[in-house]
Amino acid sequence: MDTAATPTHCPYCALQCGMNITPLPQGGVEVTERPDFPVNRGALCGKGRTAAEVLSPAVRLTSPLVRSGGRLVPASWEEALDRIAGALGSVRERHGADALGVFGGGGLTNEKAYALGKFARVALGTSQIDYNGRFCMSSAAAAGTRAFGLDRGLPFPLEDVPRTGCVILVGSNLAETMPPSLRFFSELRENGGTLIVVDPRRTRTAEQADLHLAPRPGTDLALALGLLHLVVAEGRTDEEFIRERTAGWAEARAAAMGHWPEYVERITGVSVPQLREAVRLFCAPESAMVLTARGPEQQSKGTDTVGAWINLCLATGRAGRPLSGYGCLTGQGNGQGGREHGQKADQLPGYRKLDDPAARRHVAEVWGVDPDSLPGPGRSAYELLDALGGDVRALLLMGSNPVVSAPRAAHVEERLRSLDFLAVCDVVRSETAELADVVLPVTQWAEETGTTTSLEGRVLLRRRAVTAPAGVRSDLEVLHAVAARLGVEKGFPTDPEEVFEELRRASAGGPADYSGITYRRLAEEDGLFWPCPAEQATGDDGLAGSGGLARNGDPAGSDDPARNDGPAGSDRPARNDDPAASDRPAHAEPPAHPGTPRLFLDRFATADGRARFVAVAHRAGAEEPDAEYPLLLTTGRVVAQYQSGAQTRRVPELNAAAPGPFVELHPRLAARLGAAEGDPVAVVSRRGRAVAPARITSGIRPDTVFMPFHWPGEGRANTLTNPALDPVSRMPEFKSCAVRLEALGPREQGGRAAGPVSGG
């Protein structure tokens, strides 16, 4: 047995922390620190430290399952694959190709996301494909594309955060969702910078802030507009930057001026002095950043909300400059790459648009098909789930657990049950897998090689470190086998590097250009930032093929941390974005494009190179409190669990730290309800009812309750959430819905309803 350590990356969040995996002689796997990786520098959270426990055959699937007599029973791979292909073919013959649905996940590698999108459009011929990343960062993606012409979660590396002057962190509890990243924000404050946290709860992250703003859920748009109003009123705009590098300011300015401080205070509950202090802290230093997460994004107005925060950056000249800019803290492990290569309803590989004729021609040529044979855009994630059992009769699902993670989850569960056929590929027997007609056991992170793209836009190589249990196959093997049974014998290779080579060609020239990235380079350089076109690096006139998105004009040897894309021959130490300076073997190719760690320093990715202001105005959420449902529910995560919990709930250490759901409420609300710490509380919305123990804290607004969403059953938070969709991103409104509370005795079914709560 080979017991050498394999350098790889964590399977969970978008930090993609570096770690080493070592098979143990007595069996099992050891996870150890990997200090050389710059994002986590060896630090791992509890989820990362215990990630290998899900590799155990005792907690994961090791045999295909098929439904027989109402139960899932073990079956051979041949029987399971035949059932899938037979059912998909039969439904397509009876109802047409668009009666077939495909649902992917933000944890799939780039290779699997690419192959899944190709499988849907070529092997099945369906337009009905989307993925759970639609629930995660799609509003930020839409707003970033609208403003900058390009969406990449962070347009700069995390290492820039400690060097800026101020960060406004909006709707992120990164101390619990991605703990190793907190050190960058601690270093920011140690270096004299300031941290402003916007969150209706006083989270572990908010406790680290110099200023904590606690707006009412769903009012982040008004808050951003109020800050921009003050920037204008106090003469803090950067007129030169606005004039030379932006468009649309007059309209955006006029819209913001309708949001005067006292009006914003009434909407948000954030006081005028706090608004003024936030503007002072943000505008005082030469550089600053705004980083958003799910809080402002998971709203029915999420795209406009993120757009308002981008407007604040543009108006103050905090974008397209060193150590400044807007960024999105992508959540899922491959949330960035997962939305770039074709498993989204409206996209083709390389972040190309499916309705763009030139994009269709390019990708069709790579795939060897007629461009006219490619279907058009399909339904977004929730709309696809809502159509199950109706227009969509059969579904192939990979890497997602919508029974727990989707909004209005009880309804989604009903839709899944109404299908003619459901096939699920997963590592564990999730709540969604329990509803399937066929369940296929597939390989996971340490058992397969593939690439992911972190929240920085850094493409990484996750290496196979251990052998999968007998009876387990890869998702790529599944797609190959099903496609062959449907008559598509070629085009779905099972080797991930072969898939990546095709992905490189398909992405070439697109916004997310990976064509200059190879497995060899990723291994040698420990990741590359896209765009990375295949052309050689040039001199001082910008990176070849980058569209002027990054600056490459540093004098050799510059130590400016904001500009690390120096030309070949730089005498700085070799880094992963300066391969020309690294030691290369004699047989190496000529110096290749070094990747693009920092976007937009010379121009934005729009046709004229200017960023776009977008005029937006505050509007209410899709569902506001009323006499029947007087409170607001917001949802989120806890440090010991991840997403739907399908994997982390199988790890004893993590379950001991976070054994189940809870309802967080303010002491004043608890007193009105008559609930004590630990008492069962029912939370009721127009969509359903969830029950969990009370957790009483003064760190939440009295008009707001919070539930984590990792658990199924009676404590399922997403039973309550509202599927109202953002008109641009099609993101559901997870972060705000109207509810009422009922205090329950240990065995009671009814309770006392809480009345309206006033005060902030």
Coordinates of N, CA, C and O in Angstrom, one line a residue, residues 144-150 245-247 547-549 600 603-613:
G144 N -22.6 41.4 -10.9 CA -21.2 41.6 -11.4 C -21.1 41.7 -12.9 O -20.4 42.5 -13.4
T145 N -21.8 40.8 -13.5 CA -21.8 40.8 -15.0 C -22.4 42.1 -15.5 O -21.9 42.7 -16.5
R146 N -23.5 42.6 -14.9 CA -24.1 43.8 -15.3 C -23.2 45.0 -15.1 O -23.2 45.9 -16.0
A147 N -22.5 45.0 -14.1 CA -21.6 46.2 -13.8 C -20.3 46.2 -14.5 O -19.8 47.2 -15.0
F148 N -19.6 45.0 -14.4 CA -18.3 44.9 -14.9 C -18.1 44.1 -16.2 O -17.0 44.1 -16.7
G149 N -19.2 43.5 -16.7 CA -19.0 42.7 -17.9 C -18.5 41.3 -17.7 O -18.4 40.5 -18.6
L150 N -18.3 40.9 -16.4 CA -17.7 39.6 -16.1 C -18.0 39.3 -14.6 O -18.0 40.2 -13.8
R245 N -13.9 56.2 -16.0 CA -14.0 54.7 -16.0 C -15.4 54.1 -15.8 O -15.5 52.9 -15.7
T246 N -16.4 55.0 -15.8 CA -17.7 54.5 -15.6 C -18.7 55.1 -16.5 O -18.4 56.0 -17.2
A247 N -19.9 54.5 -16.5 CA -21.1 55.1 -17.3 C -22.3 54.9 -16.4 O -22.4 54.0 -15.6
G547 N -8.0 40.6 -22.5 CA -9.0 41.7 -22.7 C -8.7 42.9 -21.9 O -9.5 43.7 -21.6
G548 N -7.4 43.1 -21.5 CA -7.1 44.2 -20.7 C -7.6 44.1 -19.3 O -7.8 45.2 -18.7
L549 N -7.9 43.0 -18.8 CA -8.6 42.8 -17.5 C -7.6 43.0 -16.4 O -8.0 43.2 -15.2
F600 N -9.5 43.9 -13.9 CA -10.1 45.3 -14.1 C -9.1 46.4 -13.7 O -9.6 47.6 -13.7
R603 N -9.0 48.2 -17.3 CA -10.3 48.4 -17.9 C -11.2 47.3 -17.4 O -10.8 46.3 -16.9
F604 N -12.5 47.6 -17.5 CA -13.5 46.6 -17.2 C -13.8 45.7 -18.4 O -13.4 46.1 -19.5
A605 N -14.5 44.6 -18.2 CA -14.7 43.7 -19.3 C -15.9 44.0 -20.1 O -16.5 43.1 -20.7
T606 N -16.3 45.3 -20.2 CA -17.4 45.7 -21.0 C -16.8 46.1 -22.4 O -15.6 46.2 -22.6
A607 N -17.7 46.4 -23.4 CA -17.3 46.7 -24.7 C -16.4 47.9 -24.7 O -15.4 48.0 -25.5
D608 N -16.8 48.9 -23.9 CA -16.0 50.2 -23.9 C -15.0 50.3 -22.8 O -14.3 51.3 -22.6
G609 N -14.9 49.2 -22.0 CA -14.0 49.2 -20.8 C -14.4 49.9 -19.6 O -13.7 50.0 -18.6
R610 N -15.7 50.5 -19.6 CA -16.2 51.2 -18.5 C -17.1 50.3 -17.7 O -17.9 49.6 -18.2
A611 N -17.1 50.5 -16.4 CA -18.0 49.9 -15.5 C -19.4 50.6 -15.6 O -19.4 51.8 -15.9
R612 N -20.4 49.9 -15.3 CA -21.8 50.4 -15.5 C -22.4 50.6 -14.1 O -22.6 49.6 -13.3
F613 N -22.8 51.8 -13.8 CA -23.7 52.1 -12.7 C -25.1 51.6 -13.1 O -25.4 51.6 -14.3

